[in-house]
mmCIF file of C-alpha atoms in Angstrom:
data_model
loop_
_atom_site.group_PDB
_atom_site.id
_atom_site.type_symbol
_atom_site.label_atom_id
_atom_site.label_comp_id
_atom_site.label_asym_id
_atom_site.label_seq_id
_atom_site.Cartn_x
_atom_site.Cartn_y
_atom_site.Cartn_z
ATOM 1 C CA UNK L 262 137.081 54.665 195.061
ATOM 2 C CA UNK L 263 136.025 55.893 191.948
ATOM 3 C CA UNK L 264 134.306 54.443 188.906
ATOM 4 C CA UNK L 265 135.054 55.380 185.380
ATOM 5 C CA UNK L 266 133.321 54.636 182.585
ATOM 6 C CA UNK L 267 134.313 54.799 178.986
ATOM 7 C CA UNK L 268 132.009 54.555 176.428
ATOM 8 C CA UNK L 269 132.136 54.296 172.148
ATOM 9 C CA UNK L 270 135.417 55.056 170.867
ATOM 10 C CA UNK L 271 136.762 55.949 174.637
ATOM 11 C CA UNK L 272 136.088 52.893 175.469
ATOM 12 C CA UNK L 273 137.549 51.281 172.000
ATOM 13 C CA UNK L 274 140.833 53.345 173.350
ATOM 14 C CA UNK L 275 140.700 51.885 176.778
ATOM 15 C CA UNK L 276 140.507 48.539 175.788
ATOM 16 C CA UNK L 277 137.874 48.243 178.183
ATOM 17 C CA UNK L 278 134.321 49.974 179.323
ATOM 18 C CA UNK L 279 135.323 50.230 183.086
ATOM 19 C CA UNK L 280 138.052 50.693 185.688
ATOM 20 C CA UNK L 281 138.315 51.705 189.407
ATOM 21 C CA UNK L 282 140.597 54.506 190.624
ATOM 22 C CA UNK L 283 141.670 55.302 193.682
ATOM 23 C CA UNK L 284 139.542 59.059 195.260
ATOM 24 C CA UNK L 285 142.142 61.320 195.745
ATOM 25 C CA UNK L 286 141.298 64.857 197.446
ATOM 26 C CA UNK L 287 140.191 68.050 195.336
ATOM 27 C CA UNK L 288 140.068 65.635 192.586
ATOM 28 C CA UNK L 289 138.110 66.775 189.518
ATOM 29 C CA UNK L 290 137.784 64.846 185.570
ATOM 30 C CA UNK L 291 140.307 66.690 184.207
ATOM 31 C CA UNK L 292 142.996 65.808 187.232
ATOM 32 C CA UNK L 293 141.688 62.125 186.997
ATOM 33 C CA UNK L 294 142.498 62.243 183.225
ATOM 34 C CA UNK L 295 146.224 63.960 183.566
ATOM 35 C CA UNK L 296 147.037 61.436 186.429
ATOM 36 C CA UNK L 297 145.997 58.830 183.608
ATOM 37 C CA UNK L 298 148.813 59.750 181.370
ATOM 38 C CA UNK L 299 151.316 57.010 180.824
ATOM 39 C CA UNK L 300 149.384 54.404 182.403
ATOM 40 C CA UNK L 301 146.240 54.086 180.195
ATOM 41 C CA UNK L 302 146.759 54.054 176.309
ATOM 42 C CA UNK L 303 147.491 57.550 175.037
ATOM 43 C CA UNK L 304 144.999 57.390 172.493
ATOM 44 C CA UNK L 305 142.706 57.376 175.557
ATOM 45 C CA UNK L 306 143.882 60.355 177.508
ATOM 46 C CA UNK L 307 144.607 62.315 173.854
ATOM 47 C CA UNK L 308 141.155 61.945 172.954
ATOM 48 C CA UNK L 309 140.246 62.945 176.555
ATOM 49 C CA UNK L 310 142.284 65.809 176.793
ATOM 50 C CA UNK L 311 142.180 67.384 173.175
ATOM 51 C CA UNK L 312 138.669 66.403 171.747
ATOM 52 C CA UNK L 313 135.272 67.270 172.757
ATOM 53 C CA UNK L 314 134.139 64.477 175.242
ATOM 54 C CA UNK L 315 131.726 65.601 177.742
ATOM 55 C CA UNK L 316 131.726 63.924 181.503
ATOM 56 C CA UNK L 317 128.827 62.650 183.949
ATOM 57 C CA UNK L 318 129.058 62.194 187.636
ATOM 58 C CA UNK L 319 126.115 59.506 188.885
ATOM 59 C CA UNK L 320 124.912 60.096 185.283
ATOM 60 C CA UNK L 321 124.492 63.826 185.776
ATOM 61 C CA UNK L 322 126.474 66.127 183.497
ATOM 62 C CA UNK L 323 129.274 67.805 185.009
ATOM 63 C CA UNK L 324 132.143 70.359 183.820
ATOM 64 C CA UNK L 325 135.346 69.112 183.520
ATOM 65 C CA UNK L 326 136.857 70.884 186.629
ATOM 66 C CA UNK L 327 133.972 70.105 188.872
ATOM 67 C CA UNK L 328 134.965 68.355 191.850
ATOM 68 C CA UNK L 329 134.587 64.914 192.346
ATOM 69 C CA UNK L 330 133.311 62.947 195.888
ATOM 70 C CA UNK L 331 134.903 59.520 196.709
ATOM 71 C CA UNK L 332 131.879 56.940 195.291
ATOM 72 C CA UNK L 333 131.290 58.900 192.485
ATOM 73 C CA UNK L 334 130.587 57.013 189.045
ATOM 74 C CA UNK L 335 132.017 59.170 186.157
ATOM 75 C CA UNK L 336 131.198 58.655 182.730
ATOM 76 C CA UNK L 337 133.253 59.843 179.777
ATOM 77 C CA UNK L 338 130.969 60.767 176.581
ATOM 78 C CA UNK L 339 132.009 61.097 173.421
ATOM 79 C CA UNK L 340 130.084 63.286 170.979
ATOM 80 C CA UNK L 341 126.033 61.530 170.832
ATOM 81 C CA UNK L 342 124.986 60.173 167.551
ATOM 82 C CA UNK L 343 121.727 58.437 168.435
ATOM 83 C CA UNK L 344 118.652 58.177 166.080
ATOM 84 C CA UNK N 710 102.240 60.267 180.083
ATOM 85 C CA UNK N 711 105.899 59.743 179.156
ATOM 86 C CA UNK N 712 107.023 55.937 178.164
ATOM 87 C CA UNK N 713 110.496 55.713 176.956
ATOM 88 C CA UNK N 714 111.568 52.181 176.174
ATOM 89 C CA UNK N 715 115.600 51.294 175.143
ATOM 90 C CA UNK N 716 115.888 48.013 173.944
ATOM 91 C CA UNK N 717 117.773 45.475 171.872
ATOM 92 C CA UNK N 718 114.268 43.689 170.129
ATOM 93 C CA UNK N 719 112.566 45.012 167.370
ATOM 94 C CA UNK N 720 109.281 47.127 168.143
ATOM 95 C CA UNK N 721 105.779 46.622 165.859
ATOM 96 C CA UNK N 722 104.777 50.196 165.078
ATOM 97 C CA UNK N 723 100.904 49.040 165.525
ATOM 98 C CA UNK N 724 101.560 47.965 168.713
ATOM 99 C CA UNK N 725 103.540 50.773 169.524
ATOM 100 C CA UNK N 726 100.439 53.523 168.429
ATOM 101 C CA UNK N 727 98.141 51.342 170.174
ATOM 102 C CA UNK N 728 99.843 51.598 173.090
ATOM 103 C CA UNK N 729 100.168 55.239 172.994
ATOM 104 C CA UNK N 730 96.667 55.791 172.013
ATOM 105 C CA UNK N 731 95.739 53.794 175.305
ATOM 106 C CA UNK N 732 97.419 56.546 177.617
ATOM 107 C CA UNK N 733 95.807 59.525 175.473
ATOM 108 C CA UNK N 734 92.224 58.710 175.217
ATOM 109 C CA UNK N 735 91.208 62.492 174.513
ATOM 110 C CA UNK N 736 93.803 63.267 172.096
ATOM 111 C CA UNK N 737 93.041 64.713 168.686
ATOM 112 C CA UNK N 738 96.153 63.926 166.471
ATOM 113 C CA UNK N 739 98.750 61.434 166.725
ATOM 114 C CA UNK N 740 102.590 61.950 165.326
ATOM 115 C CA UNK N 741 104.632 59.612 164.851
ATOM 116 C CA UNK N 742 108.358 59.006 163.625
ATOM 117 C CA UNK N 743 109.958 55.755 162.234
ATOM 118 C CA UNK N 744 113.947 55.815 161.829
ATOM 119 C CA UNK N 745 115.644 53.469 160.341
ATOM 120 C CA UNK N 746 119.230 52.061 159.470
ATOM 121 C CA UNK N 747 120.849 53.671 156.133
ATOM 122 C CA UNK N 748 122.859 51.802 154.152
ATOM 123 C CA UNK N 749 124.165 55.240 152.827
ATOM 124 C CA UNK N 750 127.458 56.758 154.138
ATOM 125 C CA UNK N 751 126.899 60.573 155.065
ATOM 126 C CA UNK N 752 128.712 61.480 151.893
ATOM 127 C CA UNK N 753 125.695 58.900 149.653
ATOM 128 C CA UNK N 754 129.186 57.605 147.574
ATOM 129 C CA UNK N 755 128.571 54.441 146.289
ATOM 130 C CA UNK N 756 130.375 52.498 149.225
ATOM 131 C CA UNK N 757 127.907 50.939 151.683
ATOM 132 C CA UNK N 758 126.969 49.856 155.304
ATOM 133 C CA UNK N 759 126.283 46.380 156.416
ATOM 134 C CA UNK N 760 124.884 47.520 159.674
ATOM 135 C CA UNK N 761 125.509 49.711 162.490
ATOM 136 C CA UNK N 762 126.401 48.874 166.253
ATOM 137 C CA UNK N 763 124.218 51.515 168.784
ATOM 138 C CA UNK N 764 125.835 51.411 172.395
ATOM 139 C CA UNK N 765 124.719 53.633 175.390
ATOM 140 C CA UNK N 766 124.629 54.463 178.665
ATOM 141 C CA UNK N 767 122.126 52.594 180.357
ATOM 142 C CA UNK N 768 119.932 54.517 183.352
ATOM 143 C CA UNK N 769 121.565 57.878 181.718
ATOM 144 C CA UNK N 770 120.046 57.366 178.295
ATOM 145 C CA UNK N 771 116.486 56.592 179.933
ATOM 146 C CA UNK N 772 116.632 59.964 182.103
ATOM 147 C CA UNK N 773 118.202 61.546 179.148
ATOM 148 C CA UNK N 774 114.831 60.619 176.859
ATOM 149 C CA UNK N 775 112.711 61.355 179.671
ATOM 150 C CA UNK N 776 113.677 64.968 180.120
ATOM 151 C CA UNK N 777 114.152 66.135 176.371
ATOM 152 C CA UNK N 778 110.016 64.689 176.219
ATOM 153 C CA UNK N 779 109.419 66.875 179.478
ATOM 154 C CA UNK N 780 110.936 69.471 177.825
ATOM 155 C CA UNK N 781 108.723 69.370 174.537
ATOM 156 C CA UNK N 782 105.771 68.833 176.827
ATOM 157 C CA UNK N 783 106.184 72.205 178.577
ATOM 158 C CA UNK N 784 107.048 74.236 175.277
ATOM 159 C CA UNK N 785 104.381 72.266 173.401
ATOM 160 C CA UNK N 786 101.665 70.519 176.088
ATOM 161 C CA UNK N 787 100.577 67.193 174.923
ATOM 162 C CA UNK N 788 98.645 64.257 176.349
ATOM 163 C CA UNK N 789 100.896 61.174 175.853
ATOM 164 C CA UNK N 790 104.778 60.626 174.274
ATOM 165 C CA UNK N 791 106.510 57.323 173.551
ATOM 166 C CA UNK N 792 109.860 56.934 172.767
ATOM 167 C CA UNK N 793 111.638 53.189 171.375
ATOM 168 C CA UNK N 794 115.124 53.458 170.684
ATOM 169 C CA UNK N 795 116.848 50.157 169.735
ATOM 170 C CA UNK N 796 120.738 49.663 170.579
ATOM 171 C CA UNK N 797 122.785 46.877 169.850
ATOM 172 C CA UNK N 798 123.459 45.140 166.253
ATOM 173 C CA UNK N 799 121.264 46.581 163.306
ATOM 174 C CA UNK N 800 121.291 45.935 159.719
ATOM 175 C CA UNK N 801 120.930 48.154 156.912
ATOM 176 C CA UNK N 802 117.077 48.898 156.883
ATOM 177 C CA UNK N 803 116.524 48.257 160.307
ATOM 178 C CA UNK N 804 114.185 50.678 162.666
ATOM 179 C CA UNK N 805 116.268 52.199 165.080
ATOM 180 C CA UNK N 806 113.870 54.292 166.418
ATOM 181 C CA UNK N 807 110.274 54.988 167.124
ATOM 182 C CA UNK N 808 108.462 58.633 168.267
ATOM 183 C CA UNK N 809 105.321 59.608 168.617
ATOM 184 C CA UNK N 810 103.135 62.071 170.511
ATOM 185 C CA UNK N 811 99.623 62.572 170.898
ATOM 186 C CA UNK N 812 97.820 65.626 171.984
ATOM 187 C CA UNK N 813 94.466 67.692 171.752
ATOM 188 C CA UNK N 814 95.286 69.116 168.199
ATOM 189 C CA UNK N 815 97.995 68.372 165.247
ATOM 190 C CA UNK N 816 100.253 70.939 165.769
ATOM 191 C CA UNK N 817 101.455 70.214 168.884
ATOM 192 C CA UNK N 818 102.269 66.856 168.283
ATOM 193 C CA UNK N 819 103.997 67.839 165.019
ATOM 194 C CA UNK N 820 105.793 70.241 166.827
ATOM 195 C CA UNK N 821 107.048 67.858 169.778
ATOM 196 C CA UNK N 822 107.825 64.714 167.678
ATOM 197 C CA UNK N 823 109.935 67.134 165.885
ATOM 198 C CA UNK N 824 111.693 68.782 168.838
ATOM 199 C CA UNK N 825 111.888 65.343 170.874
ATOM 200 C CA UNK N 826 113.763 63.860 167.870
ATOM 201 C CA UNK N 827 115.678 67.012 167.071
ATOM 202 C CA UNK N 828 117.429 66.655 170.768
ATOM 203 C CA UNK N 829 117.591 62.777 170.417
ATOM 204 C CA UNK N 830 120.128 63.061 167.970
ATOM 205 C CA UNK N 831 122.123 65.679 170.093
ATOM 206 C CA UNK N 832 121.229 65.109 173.694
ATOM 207 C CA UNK N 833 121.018 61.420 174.919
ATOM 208 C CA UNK N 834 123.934 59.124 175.182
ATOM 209 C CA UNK N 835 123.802 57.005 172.342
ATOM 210 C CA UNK N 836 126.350 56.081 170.247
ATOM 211 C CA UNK N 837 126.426 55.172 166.651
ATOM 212 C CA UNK N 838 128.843 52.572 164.750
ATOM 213 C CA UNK N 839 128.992 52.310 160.959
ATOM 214 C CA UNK N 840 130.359 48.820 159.744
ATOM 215 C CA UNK N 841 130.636 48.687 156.018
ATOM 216 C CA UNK N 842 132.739 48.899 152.719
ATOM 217 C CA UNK N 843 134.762 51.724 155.036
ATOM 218 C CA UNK N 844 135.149 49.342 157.828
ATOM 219 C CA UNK N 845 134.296 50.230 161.389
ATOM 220 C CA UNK N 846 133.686 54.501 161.575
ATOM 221 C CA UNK N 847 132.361 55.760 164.896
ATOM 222 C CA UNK N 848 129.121 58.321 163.724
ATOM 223 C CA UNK N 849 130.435 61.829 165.203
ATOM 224 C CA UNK N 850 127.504 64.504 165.852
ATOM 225 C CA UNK N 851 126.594 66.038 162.513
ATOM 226 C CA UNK N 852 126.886 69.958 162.305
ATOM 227 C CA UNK N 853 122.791 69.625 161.005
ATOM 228 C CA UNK N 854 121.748 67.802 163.656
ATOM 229 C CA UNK N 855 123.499 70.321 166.004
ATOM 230 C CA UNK N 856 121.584 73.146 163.782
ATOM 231 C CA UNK N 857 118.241 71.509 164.554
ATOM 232 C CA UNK N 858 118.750 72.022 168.361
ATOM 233 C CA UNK N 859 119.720 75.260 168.040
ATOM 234 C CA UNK N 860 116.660 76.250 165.973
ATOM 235 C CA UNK N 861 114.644 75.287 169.066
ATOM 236 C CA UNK N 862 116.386 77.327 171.490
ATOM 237 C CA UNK N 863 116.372 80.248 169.129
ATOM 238 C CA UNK N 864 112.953 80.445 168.247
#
């Protein structure tokens, strides 16, 4: 199993800051995002796909063809604005 | 010394040096930086914000702040950083956040306040909500704040 996390805006577009997917071999963000398309809102999976969100894996950062382990907690980041 | 503190209360900026100045009884010079809530959109039209909702990733954002400090400490050595960063619901002159370094001499702790705060803004997973006269507006990064980073690793 997999954790996802969806923070800011993502998560404005997910209608909600977490879900559990299934771990699926040689799976990496970007696969987890395209196997998201027509099931999760498509604002969610545009944004994902076309903007400039940046992942975490156990709240390390991680490219978006890394490869993910079953257990994993990934985090979807939109662009930082803190301070 | 690194403390880095995320939290939803307010912070006392007395308290806050005081506390610092405990961990760094040899330092010289003492930083610090106060930020607070604008009430000014980006473009400073007359429209207005009310407040502004911070989320972030908790555990992430606290490794995040820890790290960036590290960072400044090995570029520019210092004796003691703290770091208060408020999330949650903040009005319109609110402090948001709170850094401050002390070291041996002035210029390192000018120079790492600056840098820790420069990569604040860029590197740490907070998020930034403007709720005003424009309604609700997620705060993208801003092309200057990405500029201030870059004059670090440039230079």
């Amino acid at each position: 199993m997999i954790k996802v996390l969806f923070f800011a805006q993502l998560a404005e577009y997910a209608g909600r800051s977490s879900c559990e997917l299934e771990y699926q071999a040689a799976m990496t963000p970007r696969s987890m995002v395209k196997s998201m398309v027509g099931v999760v809102p498509k604002e969610l999976t545009d944004a994902l796909l076309h903007d400039v969100a940046m992942v975490a894996a156990n709240e390390v950062m991680i490219a978006w063809d890394d490869a993910l382990s079953d257990g994993d907690e990934v985090a979807f980041l939109p662009p930082f604005s803190g301070g | 010394m690194i403390a880095i503190d995320i939290r939803e209360h307010d912070f006392n900026i007395g308290d806050e040096y005081a506390e610092l100045c405990s961990q760094a009884p040899r330092a010289g010079a003492v930083v610090f930086f106060v930020g607070l809530v604008r009430d000014l959109y980006v473009d400073e039209s007359d429209d207005r914000v009310d407040h502004i909702e911070l989320s972030h990733y908790a555990g992430m954002t606290e490794t995040l702040c820890e790290s960036i400090c590290q960072q400044a400490n090995e570029r520019f050595p210092y004796d003691a950083a703290r770091v208060v960063h408020r999330v949650g619901k903040l009005a319109a002159g609110a402090q948001i956040v709170f850094v401050a370094v002390a070291s041996r001499h002035r210029e390192n702790a000018f120079q790492a306040a600056q840098y820790i705060m420069d990569y604040l803004k860029t590197n740490a997973t907070l998020w930034k909500k403007e709720v005003g006269s424009r309604g609700e507006n997620w705060v993208g990064m801003k092309e200057n704040d990405q500029q201030a980073t870059l004059r670090w690793e440039q230079s």
